[in-house]
């Protein structure tokens, strides 16, 4: 059992964040970033095995506080499905944009996930002089594994990339 766990951990992949920008776009709080998965071969093998994967990006903006929990200002979620088509190409579905396909998986990642946009609501919610925390949680999950199996076997890694969290503190 210990060797199986070690092998599962050895395959753990990362989701790297690139080009993170938080700005005011037409009066909206806009988060723009790219996601680059590492260990492409492990993801390719899962897709060749017929699995469907989903990139899940959760963004949360909160007022930073020192002695109590941060106060949430807004949150949003981005989901993008990754699958293999019958012709052999890989496809990524983007919300509001449809799908794009390519036989070259790294090229497809660059085209589809190089610039992800998440709208966090009206810029008017921010107060000058206040310190905020932007948290991004990224995960690449298998869609075909039920949550009760994942929770029952919590020690076994089901997803091809370990969830990762990034945080940006800033003062407006």
mmCIF file of C-alpha atoms in Angstrom:
data_model
loop_
_atom_site.group_PDB
_atom_site.id
_atom_site.type_symbol
_atom_site.label_atom_id
_atom_site.label_comp_id
_atom_site.label_asym_id
_atom_site.label_seq_id
_atom_site.Cartn_x
_atom_site.Cartn_y
_atom_site.Cartn_z
ATOM 1 C CA UNK A 1 0.000 0.000 0.000
ATOM 2 C CA UNK A 2 2.820 2.411 0.804
ATOM 3 C CA UNK A 3 4.364 1.961 -2.645
ATOM 4 C CA UNK A 4 1.016 2.709 -4.315
ATOM 5 C CA UNK A 5 0.715 5.939 -2.359
ATOM 6 C CA UNK A 6 4.255 6.951 -3.196
ATOM 7 C CA UNK A 7 3.649 6.252 -6.886
ATOM 8 C CA UNK A 8 0.460 8.318 -6.818
ATOM 9 C CA UNK A 9 2.283 11.196 -5.183
ATOM 10 C CA UNK A 10 5.093 11.010 -7.728
ATOM 11 C CA UNK A 11 2.571 11.690 -10.490
ATOM 12 C CA UNK A 12 1.223 14.810 -8.768
ATOM 13 C CA UNK A 13 1.307 17.711 -11.187
ATOM 14 C CA UNK A 14 1.144 21.437 -10.732
ATOM 15 C CA UNK A 15 -0.895 24.223 -12.208
ATOM 16 C CA UNK A 16 1.391 27.218 -12.641
ATOM 17 C CA UNK A 17 -0.012 30.740 -12.611
ATOM 18 C CA UNK A 18 1.302 33.252 -15.138
ATOM 19 C CA UNK A 19 0.760 36.940 -15.894
ATOM 20 C CA UNK A 20 -1.592 37.739 -12.999
ATOM 21 C CA UNK A 21 -3.218 41.154 -13.447
ATOM 22 C CA UNK A 22 -5.976 42.732 -11.362
ATOM 23 C CA UNK A 23 -7.406 45.910 -12.871
ATOM 24 C CA UNK A 24 -10.364 48.187 -13.421
ATOM 25 C CA UNK A 25 -11.909 47.347 -16.781
ATOM 26 C CA UNK A 26 -14.949 49.464 -17.643
ATOM 27 C CA UNK A 27 -15.860 49.858 -13.964
ATOM 28 C CA UNK A 28 -15.473 46.138 -13.201
ATOM 29 C CA UNK A 29 -12.901 44.314 -11.063
ATOM 30 C CA UNK A 30 -11.204 42.095 -13.625
ATOM 31 C CA UNK A 31 -8.696 39.347 -12.854
ATOM 32 C CA UNK A 32 -6.621 38.194 -15.816
ATOM 33 C CA UNK A 33 -4.119 35.338 -15.653
ATOM 34 C CA UNK A 34 -2.825 32.267 -17.438
ATOM 35 C CA UNK A 35 -2.660 28.665 -16.274
ATOM 36 C CA UNK A 36 0.087 26.318 -17.391
ATOM 37 C CA UNK A 37 -0.138 22.657 -16.361
ATOM 38 C CA UNK A 38 3.142 20.813 -15.821
ATOM 39 C CA UNK A 39 3.626 17.117 -16.488
ATOM 40 C CA UNK A 40 1.672 17.101 -19.735
ATOM 41 C CA UNK A 41 2.227 13.364 -20.269
ATOM 42 C CA UNK A 42 0.196 12.390 -17.194
ATOM 43 C CA UNK A 43 -2.716 14.549 -18.404
ATOM 44 C CA UNK A 44 -2.395 13.132 -21.935
ATOM 45 C CA UNK A 45 -2.586 9.562 -20.578
ATOM 46 C CA UNK A 46 -5.756 10.357 -18.633
ATOM 47 C CA UNK A 47 -7.351 11.825 -21.773
ATOM 48 C CA UNK A 48 -6.236 8.897 -23.956
ATOM 49 C CA UNK A 49 -7.896 6.631 -21.363
ATOM 50 C CA UNK A 50 -11.216 8.340 -22.113
ATOM 51 C CA UNK A 51 -11.375 10.577 -19.069
ATOM 52 C CA UNK A 52 -12.808 14.085 -19.062
ATOM 53 C CA UNK A 53 -11.007 16.728 -17.000
ATOM 54 C CA UNK A 54 -12.062 20.163 -15.824
ATOM 55 C CA UNK A 55 -9.951 23.177 -14.968
ATOM 56 C CA UNK A 56 -11.630 24.955 -12.058
ATOM 57 C CA UNK A 57 -10.467 28.448 -11.084
ATOM 58 C CA UNK A 58 -12.047 30.044 -8.016
ATOM 59 C CA UNK A 59 -11.324 33.731 -7.404
ATOM 60 C CA UNK A 60 -12.155 35.439 -4.130
ATOM 61 C CA UNK A 61 -11.593 39.080 -3.200
ATOM 62 C CA UNK A 62 -11.698 40.004 0.473
ATOM 63 C CA UNK A 63 -10.882 42.901 2.769
ATOM 64 C CA UNK A 64 -7.759 41.944 4.712
ATOM 65 C CA UNK A 65 -8.188 42.040 8.484
ATOM 66 C CA UNK A 66 -5.569 41.370 11.137
ATOM 67 C CA UNK A 67 -7.285 39.610 14.026
ATOM 68 C CA UNK A 68 -10.417 38.104 12.505
ATOM 69 C CA UNK A 69 -11.236 36.372 9.228
ATOM 70 C CA UNK A 70 -11.034 38.419 6.077
ATOM 71 C CA UNK A 71 -14.349 39.905 4.924
ATOM 72 C CA UNK A 72 -15.351 38.665 1.480
ATOM 73 C CA UNK A 73 -16.139 41.348 -1.099
ATOM 74 C CA UNK A 74 -16.886 39.060 -4.049
ATOM 75 C CA UNK A 75 -16.120 35.705 -5.589
ATOM 76 C CA UNK A 76 -16.429 34.042 -8.988
ATOM 77 C CA UNK A 77 -15.654 30.746 -10.656
ATOM 78 C CA UNK A 78 -14.287 29.740 -14.075
ATOM 79 C CA UNK A 79 -14.692 26.187 -15.400
ATOM 80 C CA UNK A 80 -13.238 24.753 -18.589
ATOM 81 C CA UNK A 81 -13.654 21.139 -19.731
ATOM 82 C CA UNK A 82 -10.826 19.198 -21.376
ATOM 83 C CA UNK A 83 -11.495 16.019 -23.368
ATOM 84 C CA UNK A 84 -10.307 13.940 -26.302
ATOM 85 C CA UNK A 85 -12.385 13.913 -29.472
ATOM 86 C CA UNK A 86 -13.084 10.779 -31.528
ATOM 87 C CA UNK A 87 -10.734 11.985 -34.285
ATOM 88 C CA UNK A 88 -7.804 12.053 -31.859
ATOM 89 C CA UNK A 89 -7.633 15.806 -31.253
ATOM 90 C CA UNK A 90 -7.867 17.235 -27.759
ATOM 91 C CA UNK A 91 -10.562 19.862 -27.085
ATOM 92 C CA UNK A 92 -11.084 22.536 -24.458
ATOM 93 C CA UNK A 93 -14.492 24.147 -23.900
ATOM 94 C CA UNK A 94 -14.374 27.757 -22.775
ATOM 95 C CA UNK A 95 -17.396 29.408 -21.139
ATOM 96 C CA UNK A 96 -19.117 31.795 -23.537
ATOM 97 C CA UNK A 97 -16.609 31.071 -26.329
ATOM 98 C CA UNK A 98 -17.281 27.490 -27.425
ATOM 99 C CA UNK A 99 -14.560 24.907 -27.982
ATOM 100 C CA UNK A 100 -11.117 24.841 -29.516
ATOM 101 C CA UNK A 101 -9.229 21.726 -30.560
ATOM 102 C CA UNK A 102 -5.654 20.747 -31.382
ATOM 103 C CA UNK A 103 -3.656 17.538 -31.651
ATOM 104 C CA UNK A 104 -0.759 19.192 -29.745
ATOM 105 C CA UNK A 105 -1.804 19.347 -26.072
ATOM 106 C CA UNK A 106 0.740 21.995 -24.902
ATOM 107 C CA UNK A 107 -0.232 24.240 -27.844
ATOM 108 C CA UNK A 108 -3.903 23.821 -26.933
ATOM 109 C CA UNK A 109 -3.170 24.811 -23.318
ATOM 110 C CA UNK A 110 -1.380 27.952 -24.522
ATOM 111 C CA UNK A 111 -4.261 28.912 -26.842
ATOM 112 C CA UNK A 112 -7.073 28.214 -24.391
ATOM 113 C CA UNK A 113 -5.685 28.939 -20.933
ATOM 114 C CA UNK A 114 -3.030 31.583 -21.640
ATOM 115 C CA UNK A 115 -5.491 34.370 -20.791
ATOM 116 C CA UNK A 116 -8.370 33.607 -18.446
ATOM 117 C CA UNK A 117 -10.664 36.465 -17.422
ATOM 118 C CA UNK A 118 -12.754 36.499 -14.258
ATOM 119 C CA UNK A 119 -15.099 39.375 -13.434
ATOM 120 C CA UNK A 120 -15.420 40.073 -9.688
ATOM 121 C CA UNK A 121 -18.138 42.719 -9.835
ATOM 122 C CA UNK A 122 -18.217 46.489 -9.642
ATOM 123 C CA UNK A 123 -15.027 48.440 -8.928
ATOM 124 C CA UNK A 124 -17.135 50.724 -6.692
ATOM 125 C CA UNK A 125 -17.048 48.006 -4.002
ATOM 126 C CA UNK A 126 -13.404 48.864 -3.270
ATOM 127 C CA UNK A 127 -12.500 51.638 -0.826
ATOM 128 C CA UNK A 128 -9.370 53.742 -1.167
ATOM 129 C CA UNK A 129 -6.697 53.085 1.460
ATOM 130 C CA UNK A 130 -8.063 49.613 2.221
ATOM 131 C CA UNK A 131 -5.932 46.440 1.979
ATOM 132 C CA UNK A 132 -7.398 43.542 0.023
ATOM 133 C CA UNK A 133 -6.556 39.896 -0.578
ATOM 134 C CA UNK A 134 -7.129 38.206 -3.919
ATOM 135 C CA UNK A 135 -7.082 34.407 -3.647
ATOM 136 C CA UNK A 136 -7.025 32.119 -6.669
ATOM 137 C CA UNK A 137 -7.617 28.392 -6.222
ATOM 138 C CA UNK A 138 -6.761 26.280 -9.267
ATOM 139 C CA UNK A 139 -7.546 22.600 -9.744
ATOM 140 C CA UNK A 140 -7.701 20.091 -12.580
ATOM 141 C CA UNK A 141 -10.343 17.538 -11.634
ATOM 142 C CA UNK A 142 -11.566 14.288 -13.143
ATOM 143 C CA UNK A 143 -15.241 14.680 -14.007
ATOM 144 C CA UNK A 144 -16.071 10.993 -14.042
ATOM 145 C CA UNK A 145 -15.171 10.221 -10.404
ATOM 146 C CA UNK A 146 -18.050 10.700 -7.973
ATOM 147 C CA UNK A 147 -17.477 12.894 -4.948
ATOM 148 C CA UNK A 148 -18.419 10.132 -2.477
ATOM 149 C CA UNK A 149 -15.592 7.970 -3.871
ATOM 150 C CA UNK A 150 -13.124 10.872 -3.635
ATOM 151 C CA UNK A 151 -14.136 11.621 -0.061
ATOM 152 C CA UNK A 152 -14.200 7.952 0.973
ATOM 153 C CA UNK A 153 -10.715 7.363 -0.415
ATOM 154 C CA UNK A 154 -9.278 10.760 0.514
ATOM 155 C CA UNK A 155 -5.740 9.354 0.683
ATOM 156 C CA UNK A 156 -5.743 8.309 -2.995
ATOM 157 C CA UNK A 157 -4.989 11.059 -5.558
ATOM 158 C CA UNK A 158 -7.786 11.071 -8.165
ATOM 159 C CA UNK A 159 -7.018 14.315 -9.946
ATOM 160 C CA UNK A 160 -4.166 14.671 -12.453
ATOM 161 C CA UNK A 161 -2.953 17.916 -10.843
ATOM 162 C CA UNK A 162 -2.900 18.786 -7.170
ATOM 163 C CA UNK A 163 -5.034 21.820 -6.306
ATOM 164 C CA UNK A 164 -2.964 24.929 -5.740
ATOM 165 C CA UNK A 165 -3.770 28.300 -4.198
ATOM 166 C CA UNK A 166 -2.226 31.685 -4.963
ATOM 167 C CA UNK A 167 -2.691 34.880 -2.959
ATOM 168 C CA UNK A 168 -2.110 38.526 -3.842
ATOM 169 C CA UNK A 169 -2.283 41.226 -1.134
ATOM 170 C CA UNK A 170 -2.685 44.811 -2.349
ATOM 171 C CA UNK A 171 -3.752 48.215 -1.106
ATOM 172 C CA UNK A 172 -6.083 50.283 -3.259
#
